[in-house]
Amino acid sequence: MKLGNVLLIARFIAIVIILWLIDFGKLAIILRSINLNLIALAFLLELAGFLIWTLKWKFLVDKLEKIRFTILFLGLMGGNCLNTNVLRARTFGGFGRAMFLRNVTRSHKNANWYATIAIDQTTNIFVFSFPVIFSLLFVFLFLNIPRWLSVILETIVLIIFFLAFAAFLLRRKFDKTIVVRLFYSTLRRIYNFSLFTFIRKRFETYNKFEELIESSLEEFTKTSKSILKDRSILARDLVLSAFVFALIYSKAYLLFQSVGFNISISHLIVSLSLILWLNSILPVPGGFGVKELVMISIYAMVGIPVTIAAIVSLIDRAIYMFFVIILAYLAIIFMRIFHIGEAMQ
């Protein structure tokens, strides 16, 4: 069975489970009294989050070349559209944004631009790690969660810990020649891997592929070091990242208020942090269905009624999908009409 069919079945099953969990009597009562003004405000907070994210990215990009804010916003939305709808883009991260930047400028390579995206993502991960750690400790110490969920969370934490420990040992104990040998061995396996036919179509020989990776890594390292030397840029990036996450939590809080549910700040941080964390590290299919089921399950874990959790999850996802699909597609259409982001001749 093709992967697309499997994902379609998974989404269908998730939607059926969500419909089964909802109490439609309570749903009708809540929808009649829902506060549309708070939902509109939550929508504006989502927009503000994307605008601040663009500003955050712009400070990094400006270290290489000055690019207009509006152009970067279009590139950010187009990149988010790819990450949402294309599995390869979601797997390999921000290469779409890197190619966009290369095409709208007359200088620099993909690796240079990808360095700005990698730093942008790294600061986001660093800031987000604090609420995630707090949430995991809160869950293990204070919540009576199902055994199966506890096993899943503990397994994920152990895997991350061992990966971090292995990386530490590789840096401290192993000879650099061993690491280099392992790197090139892995690179050859990637080139020969049966599923990565698109790599072999682009590079006729392994040597050409290896040369590109080597030069790209060199450019990436050089650019990253030059940006990270400016401590003010890094500090500003971290502060803006914190603002972005503050807006995400504020948006969720407003959505709960809009349906008349007064959620505690601790439960909001714990539940939403785990939702964002699990959806980012687990192979959860995009689109409607599975991610909403994850959201409902986590919200219910902290004591939120299932029907309220379902309403908030669906509205939250609808707002997000509006930006990363509808607005993002409009951004792509706009760029094509005005030839923004097309390869320079």
Coordinates of C-alpha atoms in Angstrom, one line a residue:
M1 CA 0.0 0.0 0.0
K2 CA 1.3 3.5 -0.9
L3 CA 2.3 5.9 1.8
G4 CA -0.3 8.4 0.7
N5 CA -3.1 5.8 1.1
V6 CA -1.8 4.9 4.6
L7 CA -1.8 8.6 5.6
L8 CA -5.3 9.0 4.2
I9 CA -6.6 6.1 6.2
A10 CA -4.8 7.3 9.4
R11 CA -6.5 10.7 9.0
F12 CA -9.9 9.2 8.4
I13 CA -9.6 7.0 11.5
A14 CA -8.5 10.0 13.5
I15 CA -11.5 12.1 12.3
V16 CA -13.9 9.2 13.2
I17 CA -12.3 9.0 16.7
I18 CA -12.7 12.8 17.2
L19 CA -16.3 12.7 16.1
W20 CA -16.9 9.7 18.5
L21 CA -15.4 11.6 21.4
I22 CA -17.4 14.8 21.0
D23 CA -20.6 15.3 23.0
F24 CA -22.7 17.0 20.3
G25 CA -25.3 18.3 22.9
K26 CA -22.5 20.2 24.7
L27 CA -21.0 21.2 21.4
A28 CA -24.2 23.0 20.3
I29 CA -24.4 24.8 23.6
I30 CA -20.8 26.0 23.5
L31 CA -21.0 27.1 19.8
R32 CA -24.1 29.2 20.6
S33 CA -22.2 31.1 23.3
I34 CA -18.7 31.3 21.7
N35 CA -17.0 34.6 21.8
L36 CA -16.1 35.5 18.2
N37 CA -14.2 38.6 19.3
L38 CA -11.6 36.5 21.2
I39 CA -11.3 34.2 18.2
A40 CA -10.6 37.2 16.0
L41 CA -8.0 38.4 18.5
A42 CA -6.4 34.9 18.5
F43 CA -6.3 35.1 14.7
L44 CA -4.4 38.4 15.0
L45 CA -2.0 36.9 17.5
E46 CA -1.2 34.2 15.0
L47 CA -0.5 36.8 12.3
A48 CA 1.7 38.7 14.8
G49 CA 3.7 35.6 15.5
F50 CA 4.5 35.1 11.8
L51 CA 5.4 38.8 11.5
I52 CA 7.8 38.6 14.5
W53 CA 9.2 35.4 13.1
T54 CA 10.0 37.2 9.9
L55 CA 11.6 40.1 11.7
K56 CA 13.7 37.6 13.7
W57 CA 14.8 35.9 10.5
K58 CA 15.5 39.3 8.9
F59 CA 18.1 40.3 11.5
L60 CA 20.1 37.1 10.7
V61 CA 19.7 37.5 6.9
D62 CA 20.8 41.2 7.1
K63 CA 24.2 40.0 8.2
L64 CA 24.7 38.7 4.7
E65 CA 22.6 40.9 2.6
K66 CA 19.8 43.5 3.1
I67 CA 16.4 42.1 2.0
R68 CA 13.0 43.8 2.3
F69 CA 10.8 42.6 5.1
T70 CA 7.9 41.9 2.8
I71 CA 10.0 39.7 0.5
L72 CA 11.2 37.7 3.5
F73 CA 7.6 37.4 4.8
L74 CA 6.6 35.9 1.4
G75 CA 9.5 33.5 1.5
L76 CA 8.7 32.5 5.1
M77 CA 5.0 31.7 4.2
G78 CA 6.0 29.9 1.1
G79 CA 8.5 27.8 3.0
N80 CA 5.9 27.0 5.7
C81 CA 3.5 25.9 2.9
L82 CA 6.2 23.4 1.6
N83 CA 6.9 22.1 5.1
T84 CA 3.2 21.5 5.6
N85 CA 2.4 19.8 2.3
V86 CA 5.6 18.2 1.0
L87 CA 7.1 15.3 3.0
R88 CA 10.6 15.8 1.7
A89 CA 10.6 19.5 2.7
R90 CA 9.3 18.7 6.1
T91 CA 12.0 16.0 6.5
F92 CA 14.9 18.2 5.5
G93 CA 13.9 21.4 7.0
G94 CA 14.3 24.9 5.5
F95 CA 15.9 24.2 2.2
G96 CA 12.9 25.8 0.4
R97 CA 13.6 29.1 2.2
A98 CA 17.3 28.8 1.4
M99 CA 16.6 28.3 -2.3
F100 CA 14.2 31.3 -2.2
L101 CA 16.9 33.6 -0.7
R102 CA 19.4 32.4 -3.2
N103 CA 17.1 33.2 -6.1
V104 CA 16.1 36.7 -4.8
T105 CA 19.7 37.8 -4.4
R106 CA 22.7 37.9 -6.8
S107 CA 25.2 36.5 -4.4
H108 CA 25.7 33.7 -1.8
K109 CA 24.9 30.0 -2.0
N110 CA 22.2 27.8 -0.5
A111 CA 24.6 26.9 2.3
N112 CA 25.0 30.5 3.3
W113 CA 21.3 31.1 3.5
Y114 CA 20.6 27.8 5.2
A115 CA 23.0 28.9 8.0
T116 CA 20.6 31.7 8.8
I117 CA 17.7 29.3 8.9
A118 CA 19.6 26.8 11.0
I119 CA 20.4 29.5 13.6
D120 CA 16.8 30.7 13.5
Q121 CA 15.6 27.1 14.2
T122 CA 18.2 26.5 16.8
T123 CA 17.3 29.5 18.9
N124 CA 13.6 28.5 18.6
I125 CA 14.5 25.0 19.9
F126 CA 16.6 26.5 22.7
V127 CA 13.9 28.8 23.9
F128 CA 11.2 26.1 23.6
S129 CA 13.3 23.6 25.5
F130 CA 12.6 25.4 28.8
P131 CA 8.8 25.0 28.7
V132 CA 9.2 21.4 27.4
I133 CA 11.5 20.4 30.4
F134 CA 9.1 22.1 32.8
S135 CA 6.1 20.3 31.2
L136 CA 7.8 16.9 31.4
L137 CA 8.7 17.4 35.0
F138 CA 5.2 18.6 35.8
V139 CA 3.6 15.5 34.1
F140 CA 5.9 13.0 35.8
L141 CA 5.6 14.6 39.2
F142 CA 2.1 15.9 39.5
L143 CA -0.2 14.3 36.9
N144 CA -1.8 10.9 37.0
I145 CA -1.3 10.0 33.4
P146 CA -2.2 6.7 31.6
R147 CA 0.6 4.1 31.8
W148 CA 0.9 3.9 28.0
L149 CA 1.4 7.6 27.7
S150 CA 4.0 7.6 30.5
V151 CA 5.9 4.8 28.6
I152 CA 5.9 6.8 25.4
L153 CA 7.1 10.0 27.0
E154 CA 9.8 8.2 29.0
T155 CA 11.0 6.4 25.9
I156 CA 11.3 9.6 23.9
V157 CA 13.1 11.3 26.7
L158 CA 15.6 8.4 27.1
I159 CA 16.3 8.3 23.3
I160 CA 17.0 12.1 23.3
F161 CA 19.2 11.7 26.4
F162 CA 21.2 8.9 24.8
L163 CA 21.6 10.7 21.5
A164 CA 22.9 13.8 23.3
F165 CA 25.2 11.7 25.5
A166 CA 26.5 9.9 22.3
A167 CA 27.1 13.3 20.7
F168 CA 29.1 14.4 23.7
L169 CA 31.2 11.3 23.7
L170 CA 31.9 11.6 20.0
R171 CA 33.1 15.1 20.6
R172 CA 35.3 14.4 23.6
K173 CA 36.5 10.8 23.3
F174 CA 36.7 9.8 19.6
D175 CA 39.5 10.6 17.3
K176 CA 38.6 13.1 14.5
T177 CA 39.7 10.7 11.8
I178 CA 37.0 8.2 13.1
V179 CA 34.3 10.8 12.9
V180 CA 35.5 11.9 9.4
R181 CA 35.5 8.2 8.3
L182 CA 32.0 7.7 9.7
F183 CA 30.8 10.9 8.0
Y184 CA 31.9 9.8 4.5
S185 CA 30.6 6.3 5.1
T186 CA 27.2 7.7 6.0
L187 CA 27.3 10.1 3.0
R188 CA 27.9 7.2 0.6
R189 CA 25.0 5.2 2.2
I190 CA 22.7 8.2 1.7
Y191 CA 23.7 8.5 -1.9
N192 CA 23.1 4.8 -2.5
F193 CA 19.9 4.6 -0.4
S194 CA 17.1 3.2 -2.6
L195 CA 14.5 5.8 -1.6
F196 CA 16.8 8.8 -2.4
T197 CA 16.5 8.4 -6.2
F198 CA 16.2 12.2 -6.5
I199 CA 19.8 12.6 -5.3
R200 CA 21.2 10.2 -7.9
K201 CA 19.1 11.9 -10.6
R202 CA 20.7 15.2 -9.8
F203 CA 24.3 13.9 -9.3
E204 CA 25.5 11.4 -11.9
T205 CA 28.4 10.3 -9.7
Y206 CA 29.0 10.0 -6.0
N207 CA 32.1 12.2 -6.3
K208 CA 30.1 15.2 -7.5
F209 CA 27.7 14.7 -4.6
E210 CA 30.5 14.5 -2.1
E211 CA 32.2 17.7 -3.5
L212 CA 28.9 19.6 -3.2
I213 CA 28.4 18.5 0.4
E214 CA 32.0 19.4 1.3
S215 CA 31.8 22.9 -0.2
S216 CA 28.3 23.5 1.3
L217 CA 29.4 22.5 4.8
E218 CA 32.4 24.8 4.5
E219 CA 30.2 27.7 3.5
F220 CA 27.7 26.8 6.1
T221 CA 30.3 26.7 8.9
K222 CA 31.9 30.0 7.8
T223 CA 28.6 31.8 7.6
S224 CA 27.4 30.4 11.0
K225 CA 30.5 31.5 12.8
S226 CA 30.4 35.0 11.3
I227 CA 26.8 35.5 12.5
L228 CA 27.3 34.0 15.9
K229 CA 30.3 36.3 16.6
D230 CA 27.7 39.2 16.8
R231 CA 26.3 38.6 20.3
S232 CA 23.8 41.4 20.0
I233 CA 22.2 39.6 17.0
L234 CA 22.0 36.3 18.9
A235 CA 20.5 38.0 22.0
R236 CA 17.9 39.8 19.9
D237 CA 17.1 36.5 18.1
L238 CA 16.5 34.7 21.4
V239 CA 14.3 37.5 22.7
L240 CA 12.2 37.5 19.6
S241 CA 11.9 33.8 19.7
A242 CA 10.5 34.1 23.3
F243 CA 8.0 36.6 22.0
V244 CA 6.9 34.2 19.3
F245 CA 6.2 31.4 21.8
A246 CA 4.5 33.9 24.1
L247 CA 2.1 34.7 21.3
I248 CA 1.5 31.0 20.7
Y249 CA 0.5 30.4 24.3
S250 CA -1.5 33.6 24.4
K251 CA -3.5 32.5 21.3
A252 CA -4.4 29.2 22.9
Y253 CA -5.4 30.9 26.2
L254 CA -7.8 33.2 24.3
L255 CA -9.3 30.2 22.5
F256 CA -10.1 28.6 25.8
Q257 CA -11.6 31.8 27.1
S258 CA -13.7 32.1 23.9
V259 CA -15.5 28.9 24.7
G260 CA -16.0 29.8 28.4
F261 CA -13.3 27.6 29.9
N262 CA -10.9 29.2 32.4
I263 CA -7.7 27.1 32.0
S264 CA -4.9 27.6 34.5
I265 CA -1.6 28.9 33.2
S266 CA 0.4 25.9 34.3
H267 CA -2.0 23.5 32.6
L268 CA -1.9 25.6 29.4
I269 CA 1.9 25.6 29.3
V270 CA 2.2 21.9 30.1
S271 CA -0.4 20.7 27.6
L272 CA 0.5 23.1 24.7
S273 CA 4.2 22.5 25.1
L274 CA 3.7 18.7 25.0
I275 CA 1.5 19.1 21.9
L276 CA 4.0 21.2 20.0
W277 CA 6.9 19.0 21.1
L278 CA 5.2 15.7 20.2
N279 CA 3.9 16.9 16.9
S280 CA 7.4 18.1 16.0
I281 CA 9.4 15.0 16.9
L282 CA 6.9 12.2 16.0
P283 CA 6.1 11.2 12.4
V284 CA 2.6 12.6 12.6
P285 CA 0.9 13.2 9.2
G286 CA 0.1 16.7 8.3
G287 CA -3.4 18.0 7.5
F288 CA -6.5 17.6 9.5
G289 CA -7.1 14.5 11.7
V290 CA -4.1 13.0 13.5
K291 CA -2.6 16.2 14.9
E292 CA -6.0 17.3 16.2
L293 CA -6.4 13.9 17.9
V294 CA -3.0 14.4 19.6
M295 CA -4.0 17.8 20.8
I296 CA -7.3 16.6 22.2
S297 CA -5.6 13.7 24.0
I298 CA -3.0 15.9 25.7
Y299 CA -5.6 18.5 26.7
A300 CA -7.8 15.8 28.2
M301 CA -4.8 14.5 30.1
V302 CA -4.6 17.7 32.1
G303 CA -8.3 17.6 32.9
I304 CA -9.9 19.6 30.1
P305 CA -13.3 18.2 29.0
V306 CA -13.0 16.4 25.7
T307 CA -15.6 18.4 23.9
I308 CA -14.0 21.7 24.9
A309 CA -10.6 20.3 24.0
A310 CA -11.9 19.3 20.6
I311 CA -13.4 22.7 19.8
V312 CA -10.3 24.5 20.9
S313 CA -8.0 22.1 19.0
L314 CA -10.0 22.4 15.7
I315 CA -10.2 26.2 15.9
D316 CA -6.5 26.4 16.7
R317 CA -5.6 24.2 13.8
A318 CA -8.0 26.0 11.5
I319 CA -6.3 29.3 12.2
Y320 CA -2.8 27.9 11.8
M321 CA -3.8 26.1 8.5
F322 CA -5.2 29.3 7.2
F323 CA -1.8 30.9 7.4
V324 CA 0.4 28.0 6.3
I325 CA -1.9 26.8 3.5
I326 CA -4.3 29.5 2.2
L327 CA -2.2 32.6 3.0
A328 CA 1.0 30.7 2.0
Y329 CA -0.5 29.6 -1.4
L330 CA -1.5 33.3 -2.0
A331 CA 2.1 34.3 -1.2
I332 CA 3.4 31.7 -3.7
I333 CA 0.9 32.9 -6.4
F334 CA 1.9 36.5 -5.7
M335 CA 5.6 35.6 -6.1
R336 CA 5.0 33.8 -9.4
I337 CA 3.0 36.7 -10.8
F338 CA 5.7 39.2 -9.9
H339 CA 8.6 36.8 -10.5
I340 CA 9.8 37.0 -7.0
G341 CA 12.1 34.1 -5.9
E342 CA 12.6 32.8 -9.4
A343 CA 16.2 31.9 -10.4
M344 CA 18.2 34.8 -11.7
Q345 CA 19.5 34.6 -15.2

